[in-house]
């Protein structure tokens, strides 16, 4: 076949990794690790992994911290890359750094970061944010009535700067503030509820 009539080479789709932060110790919940809170008969972390997968994210990396050994024993995390964060008590920043470091060398074009304690955010919202990917410089986040929330998508070109500024409980807030003009907000209030499971009354939201 002449070269000028050959089919155009197909471009491989971008790899959007799911990065689940599930290291919290549940201090305001009496010290019960959030990853192991019961939800629909299984540990909450399993629900969060399922949501990422159903939204088309892969590979899925899960950052554990509090009671990591127990979480590994009780939760089905088959097919996930499980990352232990011994510094989890320092705050979300340390888990974000550990998670991004684990994605280095995977070929992922972006990381879609979600939190284990937000069961009201399902695959529909996560998929919307995932679809906002345009390049390794992409920066997007779910919004709820115009207010930024989770999940958040970070193109791979941004990981180094995020890791350098993610300290304490700030997570990626420094990076997001510096690059606010580049952030794409993806409205999700019609398909998700962005509540957190933080205190005992919040447990009523788990089924």
Coordinates of N, CA, C and O in Angstrom, one line a residue, residues 15-169:
X15 N -3.2 8.1 29.8 CA -3.4 7.3 31.0 C -3.7 8.2 32.2 O -2.8 9.0 32.6
X16 N -4.9 8.1 32.7 CA -5.3 9.0 33.8 C -5.4 8.1 35.1 O -6.3 7.3 35.2
X17 N -4.4 8.2 35.9 CA -4.3 7.4 37.1 C -5.3 7.9 38.2 O -5.5 9.1 38.3
X18 N -5.9 7.0 38.9 CA -6.6 7.3 40.1 C -5.8 7.3 41.3 O -5.0 6.3 41.5
X19 N -5.8 8.4 42.1 CA -4.9 8.5 43.3 C -5.9 8.7 44.5 O -6.4 9.8 44.6
X20 N -6.0 7.7 45.3 CA -7.0 7.7 46.4 C -6.2 8.0 47.7 O -5.3 7.2 48.1
X21 N -6.5 9.1 48.4 CA -5.9 9.4 49.7 C -6.8 8.8 50.8 O -7.9 9.3 51.0
X22 N -6.2 7.8 51.4 CA -7.1 7.0 52.4 C -6.3 6.8 53.7 O -6.4 5.7 54.3
X23 N -5.4 7.7 54.1 CA -4.5 7.5 55.2 C -5.1 8.0 56.5 O -4.5 7.8 57.6
X24 N -6.2 8.8 56.5 CA -6.6 9.5 57.7 C -7.0 8.5 58.9 O -7.5 7.4 58.7
X25 N -6.7 9.0 60.1 CA -6.9 8.2 61.3 C -8.3 8.4 61.9 O -8.6 7.8 62.9
X26 N -9.1 9.3 61.4 CA -10.4 9.5 62.0 C -10.4 10.0 63.4 O -11.1 9.6 64.3
X27 N -9.5 11.0 63.7 CA -9.3 11.5 65.0 C -10.7 12.0 65.6 O -11.0 11.7 66.8
X28 N -11.5 12.7 64.8 CA -12.8 13.2 65.3 C -13.9 12.1 65.3 O -15.0 12.3 65.7
X29 N -13.5 10.9 64.8 CA -14.4 9.8 64.8 C -14.0 8.7 65.9 O -14.3 7.6 65.8
X30 N -13.2 9.2 66.9 CA -12.8 8.3 67.9 C -11.6 7.5 67.6 O -11.4 6.4 68.2
X31 N -10.9 7.9 66.5 CA -9.7 7.1 66.2 C -9.9 5.9 65.3 O -9.1 5.1 65.1
X32 N -11.1 5.9 64.6 CA -11.4 4.8 63.7 C -10.9 5.2 62.3 O -11.4 6.2 61.8
X33 N -10.0 4.4 61.7 CA -9.5 4.8 60.4 C -10.6 5.0 59.4 O -11.5 4.1 59.3
X34 N -10.6 6.0 58.6 CA -11.7 6.3 57.7 C -11.8 5.2 56.6 O -12.9 4.9 56.2
X35 N -10.6 4.6 56.2 CA -10.7 3.6 55.2 C -11.5 2.4 55.6 O -12.0 1.7 54.7
X36 N -11.6 2.2 56.9 CA -12.3 0.9 57.3 C -13.8 1.2 57.8 O -14.4 0.3 58.3
X37 N -14.2 2.4 57.7 CA -15.6 2.7 58.1 C -16.5 1.8 57.2 O -16.3 1.7 56.0
X38 N -17.6 1.2 57.8 CA -18.4 0.4 57.0 C -19.4 1.2 56.1 O -20.0 2.2 56.5
X39 N -19.5 0.7 54.8 CA -20.3 1.4 53.9 C -20.8 0.3 52.9 O -20.1 -0.4 52.2
X40 N -22.2 0.1 52.9 CA -22.8 -0.9 52.1 C -22.2 -2.3 52.4 O -22.0 -3.1 51.4
X41 N -21.9 -2.5 53.6 CA -21.4 -3.8 54.0 C -19.9 -4.1 53.8 O -19.4 -5.2 54.1
X42 N -19.2 -3.1 53.3 CA -17.7 -3.3 53.1 C -17.0 -2.0 53.6 O -17.6 -1.0 53.8
X43 N -15.6 -2.1 53.7 CA -14.9 -0.9 54.1 C -15.0 0.2 53.1 O -15.1 0.0 51.9
X44 N -15.1 1.4 53.6 CA -15.3 2.6 52.7 C -14.3 2.7 51.6 O -14.6 3.2 50.5
X45 N -13.0 2.3 51.9 CA -12.0 2.4 50.9 C -12.3 1.6 49.6 O -12.0 2.0 48.5
X46 N -13.0 0.5 49.8 CA -13.4 -0.3 48.6 C -14.4 0.5 47.7 O -14.3 0.4 46.4
X47 N -15.3 1.2 48.3 CA -16.2 2.0 47.5 C -15.5 3.1 46.7 O -15.7 3.3 45.5
X48 N -14.5 3.7 47.3 CA -13.7 4.8 46.7 C -12.9 4.3 45.5 O -12.8 4.9 44.5
X49 N -12.4 3.1 45.7 CA -11.6 2.4 44.6 C -12.6 2.1 43.4 O -12.3 2.3 42.2
X50 N -13.7 1.6 43.7 CA -14.7 1.2 42.7 C -15.1 2.5 41.9 O -15.2 2.4 40.7
X51 N -15.3 3.6 42.6 CA -15.7 4.8 41.9 C -14.7 5.2 40.9 O -15.0 5.6 39.8
X52 N -13.4 5.2 41.3 CA -12.3 5.6 40.4 C -12.3 4.7 39.2 O -12.2 5.1 38.0
X53 N -12.4 3.4 39.4 CA -12.4 2.5 38.3 C -13.6 2.6 37.3 O -13.4 2.6 36.1
X54 N -14.8 2.8 37.9 CA -16.0 2.9 37.0 C -15.9 4.2 36.3 O -16.6 4.3 35.2
X55 N -15.2 5.2 36.7 CA -15.0 6.5 36.0 C -14.0 6.4 35.0 O -13.7 7.4 34.3
X56 N -13.3 5.3 34.8 CA -12.3 5.1 33.8 C -10.9 5.4 34.2 O -10.0 5.5 33.3
X57 N -10.6 5.5 35.5 CA -9.2 5.8 35.9 C -8.5 4.5 36.1 O -9.0 3.5 36.5
X58 N -7.2 4.5 35.7 CA -6.4 3.4 35.9 C -5.0 3.7 35.4 O -4.8 4.4 34.4
X59 N -3.9 3.2 36.1 CA -4.0 2.4 37.3 C -4.6 3.2 38.5 O -4.7 4.4 38.5
X60 N -4.9 2.5 39.6 CA -5.4 3.1 40.8 C -4.4 2.9 41.9 O -4.0 1.7 42.2
X61 N -3.9 4.0 42.5 CA -2.9 3.9 43.6 C -3.7 4.4 44.9 O -4.4 5.4 44.8
X62 N -3.5 3.6 46.0 CA -4.2 3.9 47.2 C -3.1 4.2 48.3 O -2.3 3.4 48.6
X63 N -3.2 5.4 48.9 CA -2.3 5.8 50.0 C -2.9 5.5 51.3 O -4.0 6.0 51.7
X64 N -2.3 4.6 52.1 CA -2.7 4.2 53.4 C -1.8 4.8 54.5 O -0.6 5.1 54.2
X65 N -2.3 5.0 55.7 CA -1.5 5.5 56.8 C -2.0 4.9 58.1 O -1.4 3.9 58.5
X66 N -3.0 5.4 58.7 CA -3.5 4.9 60.0 C -3.9 3.4 59.8 O -4.7 3.1 58.9
X67 N -3.4 2.6 60.7 CA -3.8 1.2 60.7 C -3.7 0.5 59.3 O -4.5 -0.3 58.9
X68 N -2.6 0.9 58.6 CA -2.4 0.4 57.2 C -2.4 -1.1 57.2 O -3.0 -1.7 56.2
X69 N -1.8 -1.8 58.1 CA -1.8 -3.2 58.1 C -3.2 -3.8 58.2 O -3.5 -4.8 57.5
X70 N -4.0 -3.2 59.1 CA -5.4 -3.7 59.2 C -6.2 -3.5 58.0 O -7.0 -4.3 57.6
X71 N -6.0 -2.3 57.4 CA -6.7 -2.0 56.1 C -6.3 -3.0 55.0 O -7.2 -3.5 54.3
X72 N -5.1 -3.4 54.9 CA -4.6 -4.3 53.9 C -5.3 -5.7 54.2 O -5.7 -6.4 53.2
X73 N -5.5 -6.0 55.4 CA -6.1 -7.3 55.8 C -7.6 -7.4 55.5 O -8.1 -8.4 55.0
X74 N -8.2 -6.3 55.8 CA -9.7 -6.3 55.8 C -10.3 -5.8 54.5 O -11.5 -6.2 54.2
X75 N -9.6 -5.0 53.7 CA -10.2 -4.5 52.5 C -9.6 -5.2 51.3 O -8.4 -5.6 51.3
X76 N -10.5 -5.3 50.3 CA -10.1 -5.9 49.0 C -9.5 -4.8 48.1 O -10.3 -4.1 47.5
X77 N -8.2 -4.8 48.0 CA -7.6 -3.8 47.2 C -6.8 -4.4 46.0 O -5.8 -3.9 45.5
X78 N -7.3 -5.6 45.6 CA -6.7 -6.3 44.5 C -6.7 -5.4 43.3 O -7.6 -4.8 42.9
X79 N -5.5 -5.5 42.6 CA -5.3 -4.7 41.4 C -4.9 -3.3 41.6 O -4.5 -2.6 40.7
X80 N -4.9 -2.8 42.9 CA -4.4 -1.5 43.2 C -2.9 -1.5 43.6 O -2.4 -2.6 44.1
X81 N -2.2 -0.4 43.4 CA -0.9 -0.2 44.0 C -1.1 0.4 45.3 O -1.7 1.5 45.4
X82 N -0.8 -0.3 46.4 CA -1.0 0.3 47.7 C 0.3 0.9 48.2 O 1.4 0.3 48.2
X83 N 0.2 2.1 48.7 CA 1.4 2.9 49.1 C 1.2 3.2 50.6 O 0.2 3.8 51.0
X84 N 2.2 2.8 51.4 CA 2.2 3.1 52.8 C 2.8 4.5 53.1 O 3.9 4.7 52.6
X85 N 2.1 5.3 53.8 CA 2.7 6.6 54.2 C 2.9 6.7 55.7 O 2.0 6.9 56.5
X86 N 4.1 6.4 56.1 CA 4.4 6.4 57.5 C 4.3 7.8 58.2 O 4.2 7.9 59.4
X87 N 4.2 8.8 57.4 CA 4.1 10.2 57.9 C 2.7 10.7 57.8 O 2.5 12.0 57.8
X88 N 1.7 9.8 57.7 CA 0.3 10.3 57.5 C -0.2 11.3 58.5 O -1.0 12.1 58.2
X89 N 0.3 11.2 59.8 CA -0.1 12.1 60.8 C 0.2 13.5 60.6 O -0.3 14.4 61.2
X90 N 1.2 13.8 59.7 CA 1.6 15.1 59.4 C 0.5 15.9 58.6 O 0.5 17.1 58.5
X91 N -0.4 15.1 58.0 CA -1.5 15.8 57.2 C -1.6 15.3 55.8 O -0.7 14.5 55.3
X92 N -2.6 15.8 55.1 CA -2.8 15.3 53.7 C -1.6 15.5 52.8 O -1.4 14.8 51.8
X93 N -0.9 16.6 53.0 CA 0.3 16.9 52.1 C 1.2 15.7 52.0 O 1.7 15.4 50.9
X94 N 1.5 15.0 53.1 CA 2.4 13.9 53.0 C 1.9 12.8 52.2 O 2.6 12.1 51.5
X95 N 0.6 12.5 52.3 CA 0.0 11.5 51.5 C -0.1 11.8 50.0 O 0.1 11.0 49.2
X96 N -0.3 13.1 49.7 CA -0.3 13.5 48.3 C 1.1 13.3 47.7 O 1.3 12.8 46.6
X97 N 2.1 13.7 48.5 CA 3.5 13.5 48.0 C 3.8 12.1 47.8 O 4.4 11.7 46.8
X98 N 3.4 11.2 48.8 CA 3.7 9.8 48.6 C 3.0 9.2 47.4 O 3.6 8.4 46.7
X99 N 1.8 9.6 47.2 CA 1.0 9.1 46.1 C 1.6 9.5 44.7 O 1.7 8.7 43.8
X100 N 1.9 10.8 44.6 CA 2.5 11.3 43.3 C 3.9 10.6 43.1 O 4.2 10.3 41.9
X101 N 4.6 10.4 44.1 CA 5.9 9.7 44.0 C 5.7 8.3 43.4 O 6.5 7.8 42.6
X102 N 4.7 7.7 43.9 CA 4.4 6.3 43.5 C 4.0 6.2 42.0 O 4.1 5.1 41.4
X103 N 3.5 7.3 41.5 CA 3.1 7.3 40.1 C 4.2 7.6 39.1 O 4.1 7.4 37.9
X104 N 5.4 8.1 39.6 CA 6.5 8.3 38.8 C 6.9 7.1 38.0 O 7.0 6.0 38.6
X105 N 7.1 7.2 36.7 CA 7.6 6.0 36.0 C 6.4 5.1 35.5 O 6.7 4.1 34.8
X106 N 5.2 5.5 35.8 CA 4.1 4.6 35.4 C 3.6 5.0 34.0 O 2.8 4.2 33.4
X107 N 4.0 6.1 33.5 CA 3.5 6.6 32.2 C 2.2 7.3 32.3 O 1.6 7.7 31.2
X108 N 1.7 7.6 33.5 CA 0.5 8.3 33.6 C 0.6 9.7 33.1 O 1.7 10.4 33.4
X109 N -0.4 10.2 32.4 CA -0.3 11.6 32.0 C -0.9 12.6 33.0 O -0.7 13.8 32.9
X110 N -1.7 12.0 33.9 CA -2.3 12.9 34.9 C -2.7 12.0 36.1 O -2.9 10.7 36.0
X111 N -2.9 12.6 37.3 CA -3.4 11.9 38.4 C -4.8 12.6 38.8 O -4.8 13.8 38.9
X112 N -5.8 11.7 39.0 CA -7.1 12.2 39.5 C -7.2 11.9 40.9 O -7.2 10.7 41.3
X113 N -7.1 12.9 41.8 CA -7.0 12.7 43.2 C -8.3 12.8 43.9 O -9.1 13.7 43.7
X114 N -8.7 11.7 44.6 CA -9.9 11.7 45.4 C -9.7 11.3 46.8 O -8.6 10.8 47.2
X115 N -10.7 11.6 47.7 CA -10.6 11.4 49.1 C -11.5 10.2 49.5 O -12.6 10.1 49.0
X116 N -11.0 9.4 50.5 CA -11.7 8.2 50.8 C -13.0 8.5 51.6 O -14.0 7.7 51.5
X117 N -13.1 9.7 52.2 CA -14.3 10.0 53.0 C -15.4 10.8 52.4 O -16.1 11.5 53.1
X118 N -15.5 10.7 51.1 CA -16.5 11.4 50.3 C -17.4 10.5 49.5 O -17.4 10.5 48.3
X119 N -18.2 9.6 50.2 CA -19.0 8.6 49.4 C -20.1 9.2 48.6 O -20.7 8.5 47.8
X120 N -20.4 10.5 48.8 CA -21.4 11.1 48.0 C -21.0 11.5 46.6 O -21.8 11.9 45.7
X121 N -19.7 11.3 46.3 CA -19.1 11.6 45.0 C -18.9 10.3 44.3 O -18.1 9.4 44.6
X122 N -19.7 10.0 43.2 CA -19.7 8.8 42.5 C -19.0 8.9 41.2 O -18.4 9.9 40.8
X123 N -19.1 7.8 40.4 CA -18.4 7.7 39.1 C -18.8 8.9 38.1 O -18.0 9.3 37.3
X124 N -20.0 9.3 38.1 CA -20.5 10.4 37.2 C -19.6 11.6 37.3 O -19.2 12.2 36.4
X125 N -19.5 12.1 38.6 CA -18.7 13.3 38.8 C -17.2 13.1 38.5 O -16.6 13.9 37.9
X126 N -16.7 11.9 38.9 CA -15.3 11.6 38.7 C -15.0 11.6 37.2 O -14.0 12.1 36.7
X127 N -15.9 11.0 36.4 CA -15.7 10.9 35.0 C -15.7 12.3 34.3 O -15.0 12.6 33.4
X128 N -16.6 13.2 34.8 CA -16.6 14.5 34.3 C -15.2 15.2 34.4 O -14.7 15.9 33.5
X129 N -14.7 15.1 35.6 CA -13.4 15.7 35.9 C -12.3 15.0 35.0 O -11.4 15.7 34.4
X130 N -12.4 13.7 34.9 CA -11.4 13.0 34.1 C -11.4 13.5 32.6 O -10.4 13.6 32.0
X131 N -12.6 13.8 32.2 CA -12.8 14.2 30.8 C -12.3 15.6 30.5 O -12.1 16.1 29.4
X132 N -11.9 16.3 31.6 CA -11.4 17.7 31.4 C -9.9 17.6 31.1 O -9.3 18.7 30.8
X133 N -9.3 16.4 31.1 CA -7.9 16.3 30.7 C -7.7 16.8 29.3 O -8.4 16.4 28.3
X134 N -6.6 17.6 29.1 CA -6.3 18.0 27.7 C -4.8 17.8 27.4 O -4.4 17.5 26.3
X135 N -3.9 17.9 28.4 CA -2.5 17.7 28.2 C -1.9 17.4 29.6 O -2.5 17.6 30.6
X136 N -0.6 17.1 29.6 CA 0.1 16.9 30.9 C 0.2 18.2 31.8 O 0.6 18.1 32.9
X137 N -0.2 19.3 31.2 CA -0.3 20.5 32.0 C -1.7 20.8 32.5 O -1.9 21.8 33.2
X138 N -2.6 19.9 32.3 CA -4.0 20.1 32.7 C -4.2 20.3 34.2 O -3.4 19.7 35.0
X139 N -5.1 21.1 34.6 CA -5.5 21.4 36.0 C -7.0 21.6 36.0 O -7.5 22.5 35.5
X140 N -7.7 20.6 36.7 CA -9.1 20.7 36.8 C -9.6 20.2 38.1 O -8.9 19.4 38.8
X141 N -10.8 20.6 38.5 CA -11.4 20.2 39.7 C -12.9 20.2 39.6 O -13.5 21.0 38.9
X142 N -13.5 19.3 40.4 CA -14.9 19.3 40.5 C -15.4 20.6 41.3 O -14.6 21.1 42.1
X143 N -16.5 21.1 40.9 CA -17.1 22.3 41.6 C -18.5 21.9 42.0 O -19.2 21.2 41.3
X144 N -18.9 22.5 43.1 CA -20.3 22.3 43.7 C -20.9 23.6 43.9 O -20.5 24.3 44.8
X145 N -21.8 24.0 43.0 CA -22.4 25.3 43.0 C -21.3 26.4 43.0 O -21.4 27.4 43.7
X146 N -20.3 26.1 42.1 CA -19.3 27.0 41.9 C -18.1 27.0 42.8 O -17.1 27.7 42.6
X147 N -18.2 26.2 43.9 CA -17.1 26.1 44.9 C -16.2 24.9 44.6 O -16.7 23.8 44.4
X148 N -14.9 25.1 44.5 CA -14.0 24.1 44.2 C -14.0 23.0 45.2 O -14.1 23.2 46.4
X149 N -14.0 21.7 44.8 CA -13.9 20.6 45.7 C -13.1 19.5 45.1 O -12.2 19.7 44.3
X150 N -13.4 18.2 45.4 CA -12.8 17.1 44.9 C -13.7 16.3 44.0 O -14.9 16.4 44.2
X151 N -13.2 15.5 43.1 CA -11.8 15.2 42.9 C -11.1 16.3 42.1 O -11.7 17.2 41.6
X152 N -9.7 16.2 42.1 CA -8.9 17.2 41.4 C -8.0 16.4 40.4 O -7.5 15.4 40.8
X153 N -7.9 17.0 39.2 CA -7.0 16.4 38.2 C -5.7 17.2 38.1 O -5.8 18.4 37.8
X154 N -4.6 16.5 38.2 CA -3.3 17.2 38.1 C -2.5 16.6 36.9 O -2.2 15.4 37.0
X155 N -2.2 17.3 35.9 CA -1.4 16.8 34.8 C 0.0 16.5 35.3 O 0.5 17.2 36.3
X156 N 0.7 15.5 34.7 CA 2.0 15.1 35.2 C 3.0 16.2 35.3 O 3.9 16.2 36.1
X157 N 2.9 17.2 34.4 CA 3.9 18.3 34.4 C 3.8 19.1 35.7 O 4.7 19.9 36.0
X158 N 2.7 19.0 36.5 CA 2.5 19.8 37.7 C 3.0 19.0 38.9 O 3.0 19.6 40.0
X159 N 3.2 17.7 38.8 CA 3.5 16.9 40.0 C 4.6 17.4 40.9 O 4.5 17.4 42.1
X160 N 5.7 17.8 40.2 CA 6.9 18.1 41.0 C 6.7 19.4 41.8 O 7.0 19.5 43.0
X161 N 6.0 20.4 41.2 CA 5.7 21.6 42.0 C 4.7 21.3 43.1 O 4.9 21.9 44.2
X162 N 3.7 20.5 42.9 CA 2.8 20.2 43.9 C 3.5 19.5 45.1 O 3.2 19.8 46.2
X163 N 4.3 18.5 44.8 CA 5.0 17.8 45.8 C 5.9 18.7 46.6 O 6.1 18.5 47.8
X164 N 6.5 19.7 46.0 CA 7.4 20.6 46.7 C 6.7 21.6 47.7 O 7.3 22.2 48.6
X165 N 5.3 21.7 47.5 CA 4.6 22.7 48.3 C 3.5 22.0 49.1 O 2.8 22.7 49.9
X166 N 3.4 20.7 49.0 CA 2.3 20.0 49.8 C 2.8 19.7 51.1 O 3.5 18.7 51.3
X167 N 2.5 20.5 52.1 CA 2.9 20.3 53.5 C 1.7 20.4 54.4 O 0.7 21.0 54.1
X168 N 1.8 19.7 55.6 CA 0.7 19.7 56.5 C -0.6 19.3 55.9 O -0.7 18.4 55.1
X169 N -1.7 20.0 56.2 CA -3.0 19.7 55.7 C -3.3 20.6 54.5 O -4.4 20.6 54.0

